[in-house]
PDB file of C-alpha atoms in Angstrom:
ATOM      1  CA  MET S   1     119.939  26.132 148.197  1.00 59.00           C
ATOM      2  CA  ALA S   2     119.368  24.935 144.783  1.00 71.00           C
ATOM      3  CA  LYS S   3     122.577  25.872 142.559  1.00 78.00           C
ATOM      4  CA  GLU S   4     121.767  28.056 139.356  1.00 80.00           C
ATOM      5  CA  LEU S   5     122.496  26.682 136.119  1.00 74.00           C
ATOM      6  CA  LYS S   6     125.468  28.606 134.151  1.00 72.00           C
ATOM      7  CA  LYS S   7     125.182  30.251 131.041  1.00 74.00           C
ATOM      8  CA  ARG S   8     127.124  28.838 128.229  1.00 69.00           C
ATOM      9  CA  ASN S   9     129.414  31.544 128.066  1.00 72.00           C
ATOM     10  CA  GLU S  10     130.131  31.523 132.157  1.00 75.00           C
ATOM     11  CA  VAL S  11     131.229  27.732 131.741  1.00 77.00           C
ATOM     12  CA  ALA S  12     135.293  27.158 131.646  1.00 79.00           C
ATOM     13  CA  LYS S  13     135.962  26.314 128.010  1.00 77.00           C
ATOM     14  CA  GLU S  14     137.529  22.862 129.226  1.00 80.00           C
ATOM     15  CA  ASN S  15     134.159  21.895 130.623  1.00 76.00           C
ATOM     16  CA  THR S  16     132.611  22.142 127.294  1.00 75.00           C
ATOM     17  CA  TRP S  17     132.084  19.850 124.278  1.00 78.00           C
ATOM     18  CA  ALA S  18     134.782  20.328 121.591  1.00 85.00           C
ATOM     19  CA  ILE S  19     132.357  20.516 118.867  1.00 86.00           C
ATOM     20  CA  GLU S  20     134.838  22.766 116.957  1.00 91.00           C
ATOM     21  CA  ASP S  21     136.730  19.338 116.210  1.00 91.00           C
ATOM     22  CA  LEU S  22     133.804  18.236 114.134  1.00 93.00           C
ATOM     23  CA  PHE S  23     133.396  21.773 112.200  1.00 95.00           C
ATOM     24  CA  ALA S  24     135.221  24.910 113.008  1.00 96.00           C
ATOM     25  CA  SER S  25     132.150  26.892 112.297  1.00 96.00           C
ATOM     26  CA  ASP S  26     128.496  27.028 111.813  1.00 96.00           C
ATOM     27  CA  GLU S  27     129.127  28.054 107.810  1.00 97.00           C
ATOM     28  CA  LEU S  28     131.430  25.092 107.462  1.00 98.00           C
ATOM     29  CA  TRP S  29     128.577  23.195 109.080  1.00 97.00           C
ATOM     30  CA  TYR S  30     126.149  24.396 106.338  1.00 97.00           C
ATOM     31  CA  LYS S  31     128.602  23.469 103.492  1.00 98.00           C
ATOM     32  CA  ASN S  32     128.647  19.954 104.609  1.00 98.00           C
ATOM     33  CA  LEU S  33     124.923  19.615 105.032  1.00 98.00           C
ATOM     34  CA  GLU S  34     124.853  20.606 101.152  1.00 97.00           C
ATOM     35  CA  VAL S  35     127.664  17.880 100.741  1.00 97.00           C
ATOM     36  CA  LEU S  36     125.395  15.543 102.427  1.00 97.00           C
ATOM     37  CA  ARG S  37     122.550  16.463 100.570  1.00 95.00           C
ATOM     38  CA  GLY S  38     124.775  15.553  97.435  1.00 94.00           C
ATOM     39  CA  TYR S  39     124.770  11.753  98.548  1.00 94.00           C
ATOM     40  CA  LYS S  40     121.389  11.296  97.623  1.00 94.00           C
ATOM     41  CA  GLU S  41     121.769  11.286  94.053  1.00 95.00           C
ATOM     42  CA  LYS S  42     125.207   9.147  94.365  1.00 96.00           C
ATOM     43  CA  ILE S  43     123.264   6.800  96.235  1.00 97.00           C
ATOM     44  CA  LEU S  44     120.170   6.356  94.231  1.00 97.00           C
ATOM     45  CA  ALA S  45     122.504   5.746  91.166  1.00 98.00           C
ATOM     46  CA  PHE S  46     123.016   2.468  92.708  1.00 98.00           C
ATOM     47  CA  LYS S  47     119.173   1.862  92.916  1.00 98.00           C
ATOM     48  CA  GLY S  48     118.422  -1.498  91.277  1.00 98.00           C
ATOM     49  CA  LYS S  49     121.730  -2.236  90.650  1.00 98.00           C
ATOM     50  CA  LEU S  50     123.221  -3.760  94.112  1.00 98.00           C
ATOM     51  CA  GLY S  51     122.621  -7.619  92.856  1.00 96.00           C
ATOM     52  CA  SER S  52     124.524  -6.851  89.359  1.00 97.00           C
ATOM     53  CA  SER S  53     128.300  -7.310  90.576  1.00 97.00           C
ATOM     54  CA  SER S  54     130.667  -7.473  93.452  1.00 96.00           C
ATOM     55  CA  LYS S  55     132.106  -3.980  92.258  1.00 97.00           C
ATOM     56  CA  THR S  56     128.740  -2.289  92.428  1.00 98.00           C
ATOM     57  CA  LEU S  57     127.828  -3.448  95.901  1.00 98.00           C
ATOM     58  CA  LEU S  58     131.139  -2.439  97.292  1.00 97.00           C
ATOM     59  CA  GLY S  59     130.934   0.753  95.912  1.00 98.00           C
ATOM     60  CA  PHE S  60     127.516   1.048  97.168  1.00 98.00           C
ATOM     61  CA  TYR S  61     128.775   0.335 100.712  1.00 98.00           C
ATOM     62  CA  GLN S  62     131.579   2.667 100.316  1.00 98.00           C
ATOM     63  CA  GLN S  63     129.390   5.516  99.475  1.00 97.00           C
ATOM     64  CA  VAL S  64     127.066   4.615 102.531  1.00 97.00           C
ATOM     65  CA  GLU S  65     129.942   4.420 104.910  1.00 98.00           C
ATOM     66  CA  GLU S  66     131.233   8.093 103.685  1.00 97.00           C
ATOM     67  CA  LEU S  67     127.635   9.294 104.064  1.00 96.00           C
ATOM     68  CA  LEU S  68     127.150   8.012 107.539  1.00 96.00           C
ATOM     69  CA  ARG S  69     130.200   9.167 108.709  1.00 97.00           C
ATOM     70  CA  LEU S  70     129.593  12.881 107.387  1.00 97.00           C
ATOM     71  CA  LEU S  71     125.811  12.225 108.776  1.00 97.00           C
ATOM     72  CA  ASP S  72     127.261  11.314 112.351  1.00 96.00           C
ATOM     73  CA  ASP S  73     129.504  14.582 112.525  1.00 97.00           C
ATOM     74  CA  LEU S  74     126.576  16.648 110.904  1.00 97.00           C
ATOM     75  CA  LEU S  75     124.151  15.405 113.585  1.00 96.00           C
ATOM     76  CA  ASN S  76     126.392  15.629 116.557  1.00 95.00           C
ATOM     77  CA  TYR S  77     127.423  19.230 116.036  1.00 96.00           C
ATOM     78  CA  SER S  78     123.729  20.306 115.362  1.00 95.00           C
ATOM     79  CA  SER S  79     122.426  18.536 118.424  1.00 94.00           C
ATOM     80  CA  ARG S  80     125.285  19.804 120.713  1.00 92.00           C
ATOM     81  CA  LYS S  81     124.758  23.269 119.365  1.00 91.00           C
ATOM     82  CA  ARG S  82     120.867  23.105 120.218  1.00 91.00           C
ATOM     83  CA  ASP S  83     121.838  21.660 123.591  1.00 87.00           C
ATOM     84  CA  GLN S  84     124.157  24.621 124.325  1.00 85.00           C
ATOM     85  CA  ASP S  85     121.142  26.877 124.772  1.00 82.00           C
ATOM     86  CA  THR S  86     117.676  24.999 123.959  1.00 84.00           C
ATOM     87  CA  LYS S  87     116.284  28.518 123.717  1.00 87.00           C
ATOM     88  CA  ASN S  88     118.495  29.767 120.732  1.00 88.00           C
ATOM     89  CA  SER S  89     116.282  29.561 117.688  1.00 92.00           C
ATOM     90  CA  THR S  90     119.077  29.652 115.256  1.00 93.00           C
ATOM     91  CA  TYR S  91     120.389  25.827 116.666  1.00 91.00           C
ATOM     92  CA  GLN S  92     116.803  24.855 116.684  1.00 94.00           C
ATOM     93  CA  ALA S  93     116.501  25.647 112.916  1.00 95.00           C
ATOM     94  CA  MET S  94     120.259  23.789 112.408  1.00 95.00           C
ATOM     95  CA  ASP S  95     118.942  20.758 114.455  1.00 93.00           C
ATOM     96  CA  GLY S  96     115.563  20.847 112.335  1.00 95.00           C
ATOM     97  CA  ALA S  97     117.526  20.974 109.108  1.00 96.00           C
ATOM     98  CA  MET S  98     119.805  18.061 109.990  1.00 95.00           C
ATOM     99  CA  MET S  99     116.343  16.108 110.767  1.00 95.00           C
ATOM    100  CA  THR S 100     115.200  17.079 107.455  1.00 96.00           C
ATOM    101  CA  ALA S 101     118.485  15.695 105.990  1.00 95.00           C
ATOM    102  CA  TYR S 102     118.250  12.896 108.026  1.00 95.00           C
ATOM    103  CA  VAL S 103     114.884  11.798 106.521  1.00 96.00           C
ATOM    104  CA  GLU S 104     115.977  12.360 103.017  1.00 95.00           C
ATOM    105  CA  VAL S 105     119.056  10.211 103.371  1.00 95.00           C
ATOM    106  CA  SER S 106     117.063   7.578 105.140  1.00 96.00           C
ATOM    107  CA  GLU S 107     114.489   7.744 102.303  1.00 97.00           C
ATOM    108  CA  ALA S 108     117.249   7.398  99.975  1.00 96.00           C
ATOM    109  CA  LEU S 109     118.560   4.418 101.043  1.00 97.00           C
ATOM    110  CA  SER S 110     115.236   2.581 101.624  1.00 98.00           C
ATOM    111  CA  PHE S 111     115.978   0.612  98.539  1.00 98.00           C
ATOM    112  CA  GLU S 112     118.954  -1.117 100.104  1.00 98.00           C
ATOM    113  CA  THR S 113     117.353  -3.879 102.217  1.00 97.00           C
ATOM    114  CA  PRO S 114     114.934  -5.144  99.859  1.00 97.00           C
ATOM    115  CA  GLU S 115     117.732  -5.162  97.164  1.00 97.00           C
ATOM    116  CA  ILE S 116     119.969  -7.211  99.417  1.00 97.00           C
ATOM    117  CA  ILE S 117     117.247  -9.862 100.225  1.00 96.00           C
ATOM    118  CA  LEU S 118     116.962 -10.523  96.259  1.00 97.00           C
ATOM    119  CA  ILE S 119     120.765 -11.501  96.202  1.00 96.00           C
ATOM    120  CA  SER S 120     120.892 -15.098  96.499  1.00 96.00           C
ATOM    121  CA  ASP S 121     123.129 -17.092  98.661  1.00 95.00           C
ATOM    122  CA  GLU S 122     125.138 -18.346  95.571  1.00 95.00           C
ATOM    123  CA  LYS S 123     125.437 -15.051  94.009  1.00 96.00           C
ATOM    124  CA  MET S 124     126.675 -13.525  97.272  1.00 94.00           C
ATOM    125  CA  GLU S 125     129.549 -16.195  97.759  1.00 94.00           C
ATOM    126  CA  GLU S 126     130.545 -15.345  94.239  1.00 94.00           C
ATOM    127  CA  PHE S 127     130.946 -11.785  95.229  1.00 92.00           C
ATOM    128  CA  TYR S 128     133.099 -12.840  97.872  1.00 89.00           C
ATOM    129  CA  GLN S 129     135.620 -14.449  95.723  1.00 85.00           C
TER     130      GLN S 129
END
């Protein structure tokens, strides 16, 4: 006899993901999604400047690190919420909003590799000093 899958509300709390450790509520998740979108302008402010100084390059990577940590938490939350009940349109929409934000972030960061490649080895060595 095949076992029937339990609904989310029938599963013991200790057997579920602790996504509230990421965000205490959906509302807080949406607020942080807006924070993530704000990073786009912060990142684009570095466009064309990565090779100008070590301070600029460091500042860029510090912003990217913050952005990626937030992105990871947002993505994990929306994905786990969607996975709880794949028929729930609220969490399908949340995950869709996250994917849109992910694409926007990726687009904003698209200048990084071409600019880094243009920094000479000598200049990069100077940056390390």
